[in-house]
Amino acid sequence: MSGTKSPNSKVLELLKAEEAEVRIETLESLSCLKLSDEVIEAVCFSITDPDKGVKNAAVNFLTQCTDARIPAKIAAFISSKEIETRNLAGEILLRIGTNAVQALIDYISIGDDDDKKFAVDVLGLIGSPDSSPAILELMQTNENENVLLACIEALGNNKAAESLNQLIELFEKNELFQPTIIEALGKIETPEALHFVMSKYKAENEFLKFSIIESLGTIGDEETFFFLLSEVAETGSPLVWPLLKSILLLKIKYNFDIPFDEKMRNSILNTLNEADAEYKKIAAHLISVFDDKEILLACLKIYGEDFEVDEILREKFFLSPLVIFQHIPELLNQKPENLKNLVALVKELFEMYNGTGGSILSEIESRNLSDSFTRCLENPDEEIRMLSIELLFSFDIETALLFSDTILEDNNMWNRLRMLDFLEIVVHPKAEELITRLAEDPEEMVSERANEILSQNYFQKTD
């Protein structure tokens, strides 16, 4: 019996097996209990395995096992020359979270400046206040700019109020650190931090002002809110974009009302027309109702560009369908790049009214909308043509029948087939004529469907 291998020895042997499948199965079957130092070390070393499956199995085990020996052993891989191994070590330590904080703090004194920065980056992502004293000490003793920037960011993530004086002192010493320090102060959220940030607003350059404005959205109070509102009138783009973002954040935080005056209107319009998706989303949130044609058309023009922006706009569109019906023809006739999105939107809004959307419009408004659909019947995009066919038959049957020749000549079989679905339920002499013509369609599926409808004597039944 003395020759029998211990469980730990057997695991070590399996972890060194030539077949990757064996190594994976071993890692997947491991229990966190009663593992020797050698096994823990071997499992940690598995994150350097050339096989991706083995690496994944090792990461899963190491992030689920609460063994206190793991963080320190994984921290050692921060110094790996292999970027993938280094990043895996960081991922594992981050997923371990607060239990990895001490191992990362200990490694700060071991590694070189690159290692220190990496360790501090991970500590900042973990965001534990327990790491702040060690990060503060490093910030006071290290002169490497990358390390210092990592320290500033981490202290902000930790909301380390005790670092305020040192951050302010560093702000005055090096312009490179200023935007990061402003961002950190915004996360710390103390009255002293707010006072300092506000004191720098007027004196600094526009690049730094951008960071200041964004921080004020987090750290600001009621006075800040009204200050930012006043700045909207004085500020041109692109600074108006972060202004709107911070105003919205403070509105949500304090339940403030935002005046939709001419200055705010113009700022929102500018943002919708010129900003990137992040700020267009903010502008969309700030729109109350679509009682402004120019704002509405600007919103319609960007519909379809970004999913998150679309979700905000859709909610507002569905609160004002009549306004959409009244003004969208002007945009549809311009054949914008998002034409398909707009036609699909009209279809959804129309269906919300159970097909009676036309009844809420004046005769001229109905005609304008109908004319827009007819212009889409020859669009190169078959889906746009299909949607337009559906809308015409649902919205204006007379016009749909008037343009039936165009629809019958659609080169997409499915569009002609879809037309039959509508013709089947239309009580009109022209409908039977069109079905008869489609009974001669070169596409067998279309002609069979048309003949099936004719054979049912549908039109006789509805007389």
Tab-separated table of C-alpha atoms in Angstrom:
chain	number	residue	atom	x	y	z
A	1	MET	CA	0.000	0.000	0.000
A	2	SER	CA	2.976	2.289	0.553
A	3	GLY	CA	3.339	2.639	-3.244
A	4	THR	CA	-0.153	4.087	-3.666
A	5	LYS	CA	-0.089	7.674	-4.951
A	6	SER	CA	-1.745	10.403	-2.906
A	7	PRO	CA	-4.711	12.271	-4.506
A	8	ASN	CA	-2.572	15.404	-4.886
A	9	SER	CA	0.209	13.464	-6.635
A	10	LYS	CA	-2.318	11.956	-9.024
A	11	VAL	CA	-3.727	15.404	-9.825
A	12	LEU	CA	-0.230	16.724	-10.507
A	13	GLU	CA	0.404	13.860	-12.879
A	14	LEU	CA	-2.876	14.451	-14.743
A	15	LEU	CA	-2.205	18.176	-15.051
A	16	LYS	CA	1.023	17.285	-16.873
A	17	ALA	CA	-0.686	14.798	-19.223
A	18	GLU	CA	0.154	15.132	-22.898
A	19	GLU	CA	-3.495	15.209	-23.977
A	20	ALA	CA	-5.167	18.596	-23.493
A	21	GLU	CA	-8.517	16.868	-22.911
A	22	VAL	CA	-7.094	15.110	-19.844
A	23	ARG	CA	-5.765	18.393	-18.444
A	24	ILE	CA	-9.129	20.072	-19.042
A	25	GLU	CA	-11.096	17.239	-17.413
A	26	THR	CA	-8.773	17.305	-14.407
A	27	LEU	CA	-9.229	21.043	-13.904
A	28	GLU	CA	-13.001	20.766	-14.334
A	29	SER	CA	-13.254	17.971	-11.772
A	30	LEU	CA	-11.059	19.593	-9.118
A	31	SER	CA	-12.509	20.383	-5.713
A	32	CYS	CA	-11.266	23.443	-3.850
A	33	LEU	CA	-10.754	21.397	-0.682
A	34	LYS	CA	-7.448	19.968	0.604
A	35	LEU	CA	-5.193	20.878	-2.311
A	36	SER	CA	-1.447	20.910	-1.684
A	37	ASP	CA	0.722	23.932	-2.406
A	38	GLU	CA	2.126	22.035	-5.381
A	39	VAL	CA	-1.329	21.482	-6.891
A	40	ILE	CA	-2.375	25.100	-6.341
A	41	GLU	CA	0.826	26.234	-8.039
A	42	ALA	CA	0.315	23.807	-10.940
A	43	VAL	CA	-3.267	24.983	-11.452
A	44	CYS	CA	-2.138	28.613	-11.439
A	45	PHE	CA	0.601	27.765	-13.935
A	46	SER	CA	-2.094	26.297	-16.212
A	47	ILE	CA	-3.034	29.822	-17.319
A	48	THR	CA	0.178	29.674	-19.399
A	49	ASP	CA	-0.925	26.427	-21.107
A	50	PRO	CA	-0.746	26.593	-24.909
A	51	ASP	CA	-4.236	25.058	-25.155
A	52	LYS	CA	-7.075	27.590	-24.913
A	53	GLY	CA	-9.460	25.054	-23.374
A	54	VAL	CA	-6.993	24.334	-20.575
A	55	LYS	CA	-6.577	28.065	-19.910
A	56	ASN	CA	-10.343	28.563	-19.732
A	57	ALA	CA	-10.756	25.626	-17.354
A	58	ALA	CA	-7.976	26.990	-15.138
A	59	VAL	CA	-9.517	30.491	-15.074
A	60	ASN	CA	-12.919	29.042	-14.136
A	61	PHE	CA	-11.451	27.078	-11.243
A	62	LEU	CA	-9.232	29.880	-9.961
A	63	THR	CA	-12.045	32.446	-9.929
A	64	GLN	CA	-14.477	30.090	-8.171
A	65	CYS	CA	-12.108	28.628	-5.593
A	66	THR	CA	-11.792	30.755	-2.437
A	67	ASP	CA	-8.420	29.331	-1.400
A	68	ALA	CA	-6.424	32.193	0.140
A	69	ARG	CA	-3.196	31.022	-1.532
A	70	ILE	CA	-4.423	31.709	-5.063
A	71	PRO	CA	-4.304	35.548	-5.281
A	72	ALA	CA	-0.615	35.822	-4.357
A	73	LYS	CA	0.390	33.076	-6.796
A	74	ILE	CA	-1.639	34.629	-9.614
A	75	ALA	CA	-0.257	38.109	-8.832
A	76	ALA	CA	3.191	36.761	-9.706
A	77	PHE	CA	2.073	36.480	-13.340
A	78	ILE	CA	1.693	40.267	-13.515
A	79	SER	CA	5.383	40.289	-14.467
A	80	SER	CA	4.893	37.806	-17.319
A	81	LYS	CA	6.371	38.859	-20.634
A	82	GLU	CA	3.424	37.160	-22.362
A	83	ILE	CA	0.658	39.753	-22.725
A	84	GLU	CA	-2.088	37.115	-22.789
A	85	THR	CA	-0.861	35.543	-19.532
A	86	ARG	CA	-0.542	38.954	-17.895
A	87	ASN	CA	-4.083	39.899	-18.950
A	88	LEU	CA	-5.467	36.557	-17.755
A	89	ALA	CA	-3.854	37.133	-14.377
A	90	GLY	CA	-5.499	40.559	-14.208
A	91	GLU	CA	-8.878	39.105	-15.191
A	92	ILE	CA	-8.646	36.424	-12.484
A	93	LEU	CA	-7.622	38.906	-9.788
A	94	LEU	CA	-10.413	41.267	-10.795
A	95	ARG	CA	-12.982	38.467	-10.631
A	96	ILE	CA	-11.651	37.393	-7.229
A	97	GLY	CA	-12.279	40.985	-6.146
A	98	THR	CA	-11.669	42.188	-2.596
A	99	ASN	CA	-9.955	38.918	-1.638
A	100	ALA	CA	-7.218	39.775	-4.136
A	101	VAL	CA	-6.575	43.294	-2.801
A	102	GLN	CA	-3.792	42.388	-0.361
A	103	ALA	CA	-1.943	40.270	-2.926
A	104	LEU	CA	-2.013	43.188	-5.366
A	105	ILE	CA	-0.850	45.644	-2.687
A	106	ASP	CA	2.029	43.328	-1.812
A	107	TYR	CA	3.033	43.068	-5.452
A	108	ILE	CA	3.344	46.848	-5.829
A	109	SER	CA	6.665	46.705	-3.946
A	110	ILE	CA	7.884	43.730	-6.011
A	111	GLY	CA	7.328	44.640	-9.663
A	112	ASP	CA	8.844	47.298	-11.896
A	113	ASP	CA	6.921	50.421	-12.919
A	114	ASP	CA	4.913	48.563	-15.568
A	115	ASP	CA	3.934	45.961	-12.981
A	116	LYS	CA	3.054	48.642	-10.436
A	117	LYS	CA	0.800	50.362	-12.964
A	118	PHE	CA	-0.890	47.073	-13.840
A	119	ALA	CA	-1.487	46.193	-10.179
A	120	VAL	CA	-2.887	49.645	-9.459
A	121	ASP	CA	-5.133	49.456	-12.533
A	122	VAL	CA	-6.654	46.220	-11.230
A	123	LEU	CA	-7.012	47.675	-7.725
A	124	GLY	CA	-8.812	50.654	-9.227
A	125	LEU	CA	-11.222	48.371	-11.065
A	126	ILE	CA	-11.899	46.440	-7.854
A	127	GLY	CA	-12.568	49.778	-6.142
A	128	SER	CA	-11.878	48.726	-2.569
A	129	PRO	CA	-11.069	51.570	-0.111
A	130	ASP	CA	-8.637	49.156	1.610
A	131	SER	CA	-6.143	49.720	-1.192
A	132	SER	CA	-6.168	53.540	-0.985
A	133	PRO	CA	-3.371	53.958	1.638
A	134	ALA	CA	-0.935	51.870	-0.422
A	135	ILE	CA	-1.878	53.701	-3.635
A	136	LEU	CA	-1.457	57.072	-1.914
A	137	GLU	CA	1.988	56.049	-0.694
A	138	LEU	CA	2.982	54.954	-4.191
A	139	MET	CA	1.740	58.253	-5.629
A	140	GLN	CA	3.988	60.140	-3.208
A	141	THR	CA	7.118	58.098	-3.895
A	142	ASN	CA	6.930	57.260	-7.608
A	143	GLU	CA	7.679	59.663	-10.455
A	144	ASN	CA	6.642	57.534	-13.427
A	145	GLU	CA	3.808	59.385	-15.200
A	146	ASN	CA	1.930	56.218	-16.196
A	147	VAL	CA	2.068	54.943	-12.625
A	148	LEU	CA	0.855	58.287	-11.277
A	149	LEU	CA	-2.045	58.407	-13.736
A	150	ALA	CA	-3.064	54.889	-12.681
A	151	CYS	CA	-2.920	55.964	-9.016
A	152	ILE	CA	-5.092	59.026	-9.643
A	153	GLU	CA	-7.700	56.990	-11.481
A	154	ALA	CA	-7.709	54.250	-8.835
A	155	LEU	CA	-8.129	56.747	-5.989
A	156	GLY	CA	-11.126	58.197	-7.804
A	157	ASN	CA	-12.660	54.727	-8.248
A	158	ASN	CA	-12.042	54.061	-4.555
A	159	LYS	CA	-13.779	57.370	-3.691
A	160	ALA	CA	-10.771	58.095	-1.500
A	161	ALA	CA	-11.641	61.404	0.185
A	162	GLU	CA	-8.355	61.231	2.100
A	163	SER	CA	-6.482	61.746	-1.180
A	164	LEU	CA	-8.094	65.138	-1.910
A	165	ASN	CA	-5.218	67.352	-0.763
A	166	GLN	CA	-2.582	65.313	-2.567
A	167	LEU	CA	-4.634	65.258	-5.782
A	168	ILE	CA	-5.059	69.039	-5.663
A	169	GLU	CA	-1.329	69.482	-5.025
A	170	LEU	CA	-0.515	67.245	-7.987
A	171	PHE	CA	-3.022	69.141	-10.166
A	172	GLU	CA	-0.965	72.308	-9.836
A	173	LYS	CA	2.299	70.540	-10.684
A	174	ASN	CA	1.596	68.824	-13.992
A	175	GLU	CA	-0.971	69.674	-16.711
A	176	LEU	CA	-0.840	66.087	-17.989
A	177	PHE	CA	-2.610	64.864	-14.855
A	178	GLN	CA	-5.285	67.541	-14.719
A	179	PRO	CA	-8.138	65.878	-16.683
A	180	THR	CA	-7.664	62.590	-14.791
A	181	ILE	CA	-7.581	64.410	-11.452
A	182	ILE	CA	-10.793	66.280	-12.288
A	183	GLU	CA	-12.450	62.985	-13.169
A	184	ALA	CA	-11.217	61.435	-9.908
A	185	LEU	CA	-12.497	64.372	-7.848
A	186	GLY	CA	-15.872	63.976	-9.514
A	187	LYS	CA	-16.028	60.390	-8.262
A	188	ILE	CA	-14.918	61.305	-4.740
A	189	GLU	CA	-17.983	63.541	-4.376
A	190	THR	CA	-17.181	65.762	-1.409
A	191	PRO	CA	-18.092	69.466	-1.026
A	192	GLU	CA	-14.373	70.284	-1.033
A	193	ALA	CA	-13.907	68.450	-4.330
A	194	LEU	CA	-16.887	70.276	-5.864
A	195	HIS	CA	-15.524	73.626	-4.719
A	196	PHE	CA	-12.137	72.946	-6.280
A	197	VAL	CA	-13.589	71.733	-9.580
A	198	MET	CA	-15.867	74.774	-9.837
A	199	SER	CA	-12.951	77.084	-9.086
A	200	LYS	CA	-11.131	75.804	-12.173
A	201	TYR	CA	-14.042	76.110	-14.610
A	202	LYS	CA	-13.454	79.607	-15.991
A	203	ALA	CA	-9.692	79.700	-15.931
A	204	GLU	CA	-8.840	76.503	-17.759
A	205	ASN	CA	-8.631	75.554	-21.441
A	206	GLU	CA	-11.548	73.950	-23.283
A	207	PHE	CA	-10.036	70.477	-23.227
A	208	LEU	CA	-9.928	70.515	-19.439
A	209	LYS	CA	-13.296	72.278	-19.279
A	210	PHE	CA	-14.794	69.226	-20.981
A	211	SER	CA	-13.593	67.033	-18.079
A	212	ILE	CA	-14.796	69.603	-15.530
A	213	ILE	CA	-18.306	69.710	-17.006
A	214	GLU	CA	-18.591	65.916	-17.021
A	215	SER	CA	-17.437	65.716	-13.388
A	216	LEU	CA	-19.988	68.335	-12.351
A	217	GLY	CA	-22.733	66.000	-13.545
A	218	THR	CA	-21.689	63.557	-10.836
A	219	ILE	CA	-20.529	65.839	-8.066
A	220	GLY	CA	-22.785	68.844	-8.579
A	221	ASP	CA	-25.574	70.237	-6.392
A	222	GLU	CA	-28.602	72.479	-6.998
A	223	GLU	CA	-26.439	75.549	-7.517
A	224	THR	CA	-24.331	73.624	-10.037
A	225	PHE	CA	-27.466	72.613	-11.966
A	226	PHE	CA	-28.548	76.208	-12.522
A	227	PHE	CA	-24.983	77.254	-13.299
A	228	LEU	CA	-24.804	74.621	-16.052
A	229	LEU	CA	-28.153	75.746	-17.434
A	230	SER	CA	-26.818	79.286	-17.708
A	231	GLU	CA	-23.690	77.991	-19.452
A	232	VAL	CA	-25.777	76.372	-22.197
A	233	ALA	CA	-26.637	79.836	-23.479
A	234	GLU	CA	-22.981	80.905	-23.543
A	235	THR	CA	-21.326	77.765	-24.872
A	236	GLY	CA	-20.983	76.504	-28.411
A	237	SER	CA	-20.558	72.916	-29.552
A	238	PRO	CA	-18.977	70.564	-28.749
A	239	LEU	CA	-18.875	71.761	-25.100
A	240	VAL	CA	-22.655	72.022	-25.131
A	241	TRP	CA	-22.819	68.224	-25.416
A	242	PRO	CA	-21.248	67.375	-22.031
A	243	LEU	CA	-23.226	70.298	-20.570
A	244	LEU	CA	-26.478	68.612	-21.579
A	245	LYS	CA	-25.234	65.294	-20.203
A	246	SER	CA	-24.407	66.791	-16.799
A	247	ILE	CA	-27.680	68.716	-16.713
A	248	LEU	CA	-29.595	65.502	-17.347
A	249	LEU	CA	-27.656	63.630	-14.633
A	250	LEU	CA	-28.406	66.349	-12.075
A	251	LYS	CA	-32.043	66.516	-13.189
A	252	ILE	CA	-32.389	62.791	-12.506
A	253	LYS	CA	-30.452	62.995	-9.231
A	254	TYR	CA	-32.463	65.894	-7.776
A	255	ASN	CA	-35.694	65.619	-9.772
A	256	PHE	CA	-35.249	69.104	-11.215
A	257	ASP	CA	-37.284	70.511	-14.123
A	258	ILE	CA	-35.448	71.565	-17.260
A	259	PRO	CA	-36.792	74.641	-19.077
A	260	PHE	CA	-37.382	73.911	-22.750
A	261	ASP	CA	-36.667	77.473	-23.841
A	262	GLU	CA	-35.088	78.684	-27.073
A	263	LYS	CA	-31.548	78.247	-25.751
A	264	MET	CA	-32.178	74.684	-24.632
A	265	ARG	CA	-34.046	73.929	-27.854
A	266	ASN	CA	-31.134	75.103	-30.004
A	267	SER	CA	-28.644	73.126	-27.920
A	268	ILE	CA	-30.687	69.950	-28.258
A	269	LEU	CA	-31.074	70.535	-32.000
A	270	ASN	CA	-27.333	71.074	-32.384
A	271	THR	CA	-26.636	67.864	-30.471
A	272	LEU	CA	-29.082	65.803	-32.508
A	273	ASN	CA	-27.560	67.089	-35.757
A	274	GLU	CA	-23.843	67.004	-34.930
A	275	ALA	CA	-22.925	64.939	-31.860
A	276	ASP	CA	-21.982	61.281	-31.624
A	277	ALA	CA	-24.372	58.605	-30.365
A	278	GLU	CA	-23.529	59.074	-26.678
A	279	TYR	CA	-24.694	62.692	-26.689
A	280	LYS	CA	-27.563	62.163	-29.118
A	281	LYS	CA	-28.918	59.764	-26.517
A	282	ILE	CA	-28.745	62.554	-23.919
A	283	ALA	CA	-30.515	64.987	-26.255
A	284	ALA	CA	-33.243	62.416	-26.934
A	285	HIS	CA	-33.860	62.076	-23.194
A	286	LEU	CA	-34.199	65.846	-22.828
A	287	ILE	CA	-36.952	66.181	-25.441
A	288	SER	CA	-40.297	66.503	-23.709
A	289	VAL	CA	-42.857	66.545	-26.531
A	290	PHE	CA	-42.692	66.950	-30.281
A	291	ASP	CA	-44.338	70.333	-30.575
A	292	ASP	CA	-41.389	71.591	-32.600
A	293	LYS	CA	-41.235	70.480	-36.231
A	294	GLU	CA	-37.490	71.081	-36.553
A	295	ILE	CA	-36.730	68.969	-33.470
A	296	LEU	CA	-39.046	66.219	-34.710
A	297	LEU	CA	-37.439	66.080	-38.149
A	298	ALA	CA	-33.972	66.032	-36.568
A	299	CYS	CA	-35.042	63.033	-34.463
A	300	LEU	CA	-36.497	61.263	-37.484
A	301	LYS	CA	-33.308	61.858	-39.475
A	302	ILE	CA	-31.177	60.002	-36.916
A	303	TYR	CA	-33.672	57.179	-36.332
A	304	GLY	CA	-31.921	53.892	-37.140
A	305	GLU	CA	-28.366	55.081	-36.452
A	306	ASP	CA	-28.016	53.680	-32.944
A	307	PHE	CA	-30.117	51.097	-31.079
A	308	GLU	CA	-30.085	52.889	-27.717
A	309	VAL	CA	-31.007	56.243	-29.245
A	310	ASP	CA	-33.766	54.533	-31.235
A	311	GLU	CA	-35.283	53.013	-28.089
A	312	ILE	CA	-35.532	56.436	-26.446
A	313	LEU	CA	-36.976	58.048	-29.567
A	314	ARG	CA	-39.478	55.243	-30.170
A	315	GLU	CA	-40.991	55.774	-26.753
A	316	LYS	CA	-41.491	59.449	-27.604
A	317	PHE	CA	-42.667	58.774	-31.174
A	318	PHE	CA	-45.414	56.494	-29.891
A	319	LEU	CA	-46.657	59.284	-27.636
A	320	SER	CA	-47.065	61.598	-30.639
A	321	PRO	CA	-48.110	59.450	-33.642
A	322	LEU	CA	-50.325	62.139	-35.166
A	323	VAL	CA	-47.420	64.580	-35.294
A	324	ILE	CA	-45.273	61.901	-36.975
A	325	PHE	CA	-47.962	61.243	-39.613
A	326	GLN	CA	-48.224	64.966	-40.308
A	327	HIS	CA	-44.540	65.696	-40.788
A	328	ILE	CA	-42.826	62.497	-41.919
A	329	PRO	CA	-43.890	62.792	-45.607
A	330	GLU	CA	-41.522	65.742	-46.005
A	331	LEU	CA	-38.635	63.518	-44.931
A	332	LEU	CA	-39.734	60.398	-46.851
A	333	ASN	CA	-39.818	62.404	-50.086
A	334	GLN	CA	-36.145	63.290	-49.608
A	335	LYS	CA	-35.226	59.579	-49.791
A	336	PRO	CA	-32.958	59.700	-46.723
A	337	GLU	CA	-30.480	56.930	-45.919
A	338	ASN	CA	-32.757	55.680	-43.135
A	339	LEU	CA	-35.826	55.482	-45.396
A	340	LYS	CA	-36.449	51.832	-44.522
A	341	ASN	CA	-36.398	52.603	-40.794
A	342	LEU	CA	-38.846	55.464	-41.270
A	343	VAL	CA	-41.307	53.494	-43.382
A	344	ALA	CA	-41.181	50.657	-40.840
A	345	LEU	CA	-41.835	53.196	-38.083
A	346	VAL	CA	-44.914	54.521	-39.883
A	347	LYS	CA	-46.186	50.962	-40.268
A	348	GLU	CA	-45.794	50.325	-36.519
A	349	LEU	CA	-47.509	53.580	-35.615
A	350	PHE	CA	-50.296	52.845	-38.077
A	351	GLU	CA	-50.817	49.381	-36.601
A	352	MET	CA	-51.059	50.963	-33.162
A	353	TYR	CA	-54.203	52.665	-34.435
A	354	ASN	CA	-55.491	49.296	-35.716
A	355	GLY	CA	-55.282	50.514	-39.276
A	356	THR	CA	-57.323	53.644	-38.689
A	357	GLY	CA	-54.416	56.075	-38.593
A	358	GLY	CA	-55.684	57.865	-41.671
A	359	SER	CA	-58.946	58.799	-40.007
A	360	ILE	CA	-57.194	61.117	-37.559
A	361	LEU	CA	-55.575	63.153	-40.346
A	362	SER	CA	-57.001	65.852	-42.545
A	363	GLU	CA	-57.588	65.070	-46.206
A	364	ILE	CA	-54.436	66.920	-47.233
A	365	GLU	CA	-52.329	65.193	-44.561
A	366	SER	CA	-53.649	61.801	-45.642
A	367	ARG	CA	-52.883	62.569	-49.281
A	368	ASN	CA	-49.333	63.691	-48.458
A	369	LEU	CA	-48.674	60.488	-46.540
A	370	SER	CA	-50.167	58.330	-49.279
A	371	ASP	CA	-48.128	60.110	-51.972
A	372	SER	CA	-44.978	59.371	-49.999
A	373	PHE	CA	-45.722	55.651	-50.051
A	374	THR	CA	-46.328	55.656	-53.822
A	375	ARG	CA	-42.896	57.238	-54.352
A	376	CYS	CA	-41.386	54.269	-52.519
A	377	LEU	CA	-42.940	51.661	-54.811
A	378	GLU	CA	-39.992	51.795	-57.213
A	379	ASN	CA	-37.283	51.999	-54.578
A	380	PRO	CA	-34.351	49.594	-55.208
A	381	ASP	CA	-34.819	48.103	-51.730
A	382	GLU	CA	-37.426	45.321	-51.948
A	383	GLU	CA	-38.249	45.614	-48.236
A	384	ILE	CA	-39.104	49.300	-48.625
A	385	ARG	CA	-41.357	48.399	-51.556
A	386	MET	CA	-43.039	45.671	-49.512
A	387	LEU	CA	-43.678	47.982	-46.553
A	388	SER	CA	-45.049	50.640	-48.893
A	389	ILE	CA	-47.418	48.143	-50.522
A	390	GLU	CA	-48.697	47.094	-47.114
A	391	LEU	CA	-49.164	50.678	-45.989
A	392	LEU	CA	-51.001	51.709	-49.152
A	393	PHE	CA	-53.436	48.810	-48.937
A	394	SER	CA	-53.983	49.476	-45.248
A	395	PHE	CA	-54.093	53.244	-45.488
A	396	ASP	CA	-55.444	54.164	-48.914
A	397	ILE	CA	-56.907	51.320	-50.967
A	398	GLU	CA	-57.978	53.589	-53.852
A	399	THR	CA	-54.401	54.808	-54.337
A	400	ALA	CA	-53.052	51.279	-53.929
A	401	LEU	CA	-55.306	50.064	-56.749
A	402	LEU	CA	-54.412	53.116	-58.842
A	403	PHE	CA	-50.724	52.155	-58.622
A	404	SER	CA	-51.397	48.446	-59.026
A	405	ASP	CA	-49.504	48.207	-62.323
A	406	THR	CA	-46.329	49.356	-60.593
A	407	ILE	CA	-46.842	46.806	-57.853
A	408	LEU	CA	-47.625	44.012	-60.348
A	409	GLU	CA	-44.329	44.707	-62.084
A	410	ASP	CA	-42.332	44.372	-58.857
A	411	ASN	CA	-39.427	42.043	-59.642
A	412	ASN	CA	-39.638	40.417	-56.225
A	413	MET	CA	-41.971	37.426	-56.235
A	414	TRP	CA	-42.701	37.741	-52.521
A	415	ASN	CA	-43.947	41.294	-52.957
A	416	ARG	CA	-46.394	40.176	-55.668
A	417	LEU	CA	-47.453	37.295	-53.462
A	418	ARG	CA	-47.995	39.665	-50.568
A	419	MET	CA	-50.135	41.855	-52.808
A	420	LEU	CA	-52.453	38.895	-53.359
A	421	ASP	CA	-53.043	38.700	-49.604
A	422	PHE	CA	-54.444	42.225	-49.719
A	423	LEU	CA	-56.347	41.826	-52.978
A	424	GLU	CA	-58.119	38.774	-51.612
A	425	ILE	CA	-59.918	40.863	-48.998
A	426	VAL	CA	-60.487	44.020	-51.057
A	427	VAL	CA	-64.058	44.383	-52.292
A	428	HIS	CA	-63.488	46.233	-55.561
A	429	PRO	CA	-63.892	45.339	-59.242
A	430	LYS	CA	-60.281	46.265	-59.893
A	431	ALA	CA	-59.153	43.646	-57.358
A	432	GLU	CA	-60.556	40.719	-59.361
A	433	GLU	CA	-58.904	42.066	-62.506
A	434	LEU	CA	-55.547	42.228	-60.777
A	435	ILE	CA	-55.871	38.728	-59.331
A	436	THR	CA	-56.745	37.436	-62.806
A	437	ARG	CA	-53.596	39.031	-64.190
A	438	LEU	CA	-51.512	37.489	-61.420
A	439	ALA	CA	-52.990	34.090	-62.276
A	440	GLU	CA	-50.773	34.336	-65.394
A	441	ASP	CA	-47.671	35.273	-63.394
A	442	PRO	CA	-44.485	33.492	-64.568
A	443	GLU	CA	-43.753	32.465	-60.987
A	444	GLU	CA	-45.684	29.276	-60.271
A	445	MET	CA	-46.185	30.086	-56.585
A	446	VAL	CA	-47.812	33.421	-57.458
A	447	SER	CA	-50.039	32.050	-60.235
A	448	GLU	CA	-51.171	29.099	-58.108
A	449	ARG	CA	-52.126	31.399	-55.241
A	450	ALA	CA	-54.030	33.719	-57.603
A	451	ASN	CA	-55.905	30.805	-59.195
A	452	GLU	CA	-56.732	29.448	-55.757
A	453	ILE	CA	-58.355	32.772	-54.840
A	454	LEU	CA	-60.278	32.883	-58.131
A	455	SER	CA	-61.476	29.309	-57.706
A	456	GLN	CA	-63.045	30.206	-54.393
A	457	ASN	CA	-65.437	32.561	-56.228
A	458	TYR	CA	-64.587	35.095	-53.558
A	459	PHE	CA	-65.923	38.051	-55.481
A	460	GLN	CA	-69.265	36.395	-56.107
A	461	LYS	CA	-69.564	35.696	-52.387
A	462	THR	CA	-68.984	39.304	-51.459
A	463	ASP	CA	-71.417	40.833	-53.954
